Amino acid sequence: MSKAGLKCPNCGSSNIVNDDLYSQAQLVCVECGAVVSEGSLADDPLWGTDVSYSRTTAVKKNPCLNLIKGLERVKEICRILRLNAEIEHLAQTYFRTAYQHESFINVTLQRKEVLAGCCVCISCRQRNWPITLGTICCVLNAEETLLGGVYQEMLKILNIQAPFVSVVEVIETHVHEYKISKQDVPEDFAEDPKVLTKRAVELVELAGESWIVTGRRPLPLMMAATYLAWQSLNPNRHRLKFSLDKFCNMAKVRKRRAAATRITELKEVLCRLGKELPWVTEAVTESDVVPLVGDILKYRHSLLARALKTHEKALEANCAQTSTLNHPTDEVVPTQHSESRNENESTSSVVQLSPSNKGENQGDKNDDQSEEPVPNWGKKVLFAPPCVINAKRRRVERRVENCTGDEEISDGEIDSYIRSPQEARDFALMQKMLSLPNSENS
Amino acid sequence: MDDLALERYFDDSIAKDSSSSAVEEQLGLQSSDKLQHAPQHGSQLSGGAEVAGRLGDDLDLSFLPDDLSHHNSSSAAEAATAQNAALDVLEDSGICLDNEPPDSAAGPLQQGPANLGPESRASPFCPMTPMTPMTPMTPVTEKSGIIPQLQNIVSTVNLGCPLDLKFIALQARNAEYNPKRFAAVIMRIREPRTTALIFSSGKMVCTGAKSEEQSRLAARKYARVVQKLGFPARFLDFKIQNMVASCDVCFPIRLEGLVLTHQQFSSYEPELFPGLIYRMVKPRIVLLIFVSGKVVLTGAKERAEIYEAFENIYPILKGFRKQ
């Protein structure tokens, strides 16, 4: 009993002090001297402390409090994301198993919370419910790197695999987050989510075929697709002038920085296809491609085929003018021409172009050798991953040839790595001097 | 019957000489000379010579030693060495052919090369045409043609004596030592450009070399520096612990497709890392595969594991290029 809230039973004063002059600590009232309480010795139960029967005969250990809290958190997250009961149970099972493992039992509470989120994520994926780690990140308000680390570790410990979730599956839920229905925004800017989703899906599929999706984070891409879809569904002056920032503010969605780059990349792809539209006479630039997006998406398969043909013709013309090794390349290109023409209808025909260009590549390789160490095959293909098109120039490190490992090591070289005695003395002195002012300051 | 068969071979080998591989061209001069010489000698010998010319065309000679490729790729200027080498090979083939049942075309061959041995030193013979028809031992045609370049080698060595790290940090120019941060001296040398972690127990880790030999040379240099500083350093248990290599297949790769078909080996989380992590079982190598076609291979203890892993993954990646 602390002396804070005590009142002397004799005089009612609350001025009680701890008197430990004698062997037993006593709480004594200052005013009247009455002993309020004597100390634990006298109060000790005669036969030991009272232990309840159920506690002494408990068979299994009660679950740790944090485990219970963690399971509650899992349930909470599932409710927030409106997941069904099956996923919830699965997530709880995973959490219980993972929690017992040594890498999750003695960690910070934050890490345990992140573990709860990861269990939910993996359960969703295994039950084919599309969800991204980014969503979990938002729900938990946790750091992405921490989430990633815990996720990988959890997969390793539980020894499970997550089926891959493609962007197309996730985009529908993503679009529904945007508050741009008729109730939220003025008529001019409103869009039906279903229509918006449909167009966004088409844009994402096109991005997938032109190598914008692979290897990139899905969220900025989905944001870019939604924005362009919204703009193109009603390309009036107001919408076209609306920037990404304003759009995100209006839709009450947090803007992603990378979305702007994705928009540029998507517009570039759309331009290339837009050029092939037969009823477009002027050049298509990135600023005026948006009104054409609807048409481009509608006829995208045939536009792709036409774009491929145009590209091949352009390359042939280029080849004939520049390359000195014309003969072998010309032989190679026509044979692959027929291949690609046969598969023109498939949407994945973009990739067909690269083998035909590899032949040219090798022909031009000798020309390029003087300019760059590795010929950039990305520049010769219609669509290539942006990291290839904008390849960073790396400094070429010269390769040391003919090293046996047993060469003679010259004394001079080794001596160059050792300080002279004077130098060592100076260095020691300097270190001492440096440490002195530090100790003075601290 | 033998003479007729041998004459047929003679005709065939002349016919084949015109549509020759690159190697045949190099030794072509010799082959035409030898063919002229051949009729001068005994029929068996000529048979052997012509048969030898045909040898490469029909038979699977993959059991032949590796040296064959080196000698066959020599220039015409090194004709003499090439001749002798091919000679050795022929002798070998004579021996081996006895063991392995040859196919029908090689029936008379058994006599020919066996007899070729003692006499062939004096006589010319038809050279082999190894490159085109053989199942390659030094692969050129079937394999990818891309060789992964080693980027980093991590090796460890035991210097065999306890070290005073403070003393080393004081006396060596290229050393840094911050005991609060890490319990080892970090030493660097310029050639080969590497970094070493030297621990007080005498164990050392050497990183940054671009080949096994360079790593060994660098480790020896570090040991020499420690020796010069006065410690009785030795060079025990040098072992390569990890090798990292990279290469470029020069076509884009559909990582989504790859993770779907090779689910048990691959892990692709675009939200966490842009590349696909492929854990190959045999050899036990981890590959990082990127959409640009660049591949990083790591976890190898030997160079051959890296080459093998890349040759294993290349057909898989090529499969994803057409899709």
Coordinates of C-alpha atoms in Angstrom, one line a residue, chain B residues 156-160 204 215-221 223-224 227 233-238:
Chain B
T156 CA 38.6 -16.0 -46.7
V157 CA 42.0 -16.9 -45.5
N158 CA 43.6 -17.6 -42.1
L159 CA 46.7 -15.7 -41.3
G160 CA 47.4 -18.1 -38.5
M204 CA 40.7 -12.3 -43.1
S215 CA 41.3 -12.7 -55.2
R216 CA 44.2 -15.0 -54.3
L217 CA 46.8 -12.5 -55.3
A218 CA 45.1 -9.8 -53.4
A219 CA 44.8 -12.0 -50.3
R220 CA 48.5 -12.7 -50.6
K221 CA 49.3 -9.0 -50.7
A223 CA 49.1 -11.2 -45.9
R224 CA 52.4 -9.6 -47.0
Q227 CA 53.9 -9.8 -42.4
A233 CA 51.5 -14.2 -40.8
R234 CA 50.9 -17.3 -42.9
F235 CA 48.6 -18.1 -45.8
L236 CA 46.4 -21.0 -44.6
D237 CA 43.1 -22.3 -45.9
F238 CA 42.4 -19.9 -48.7

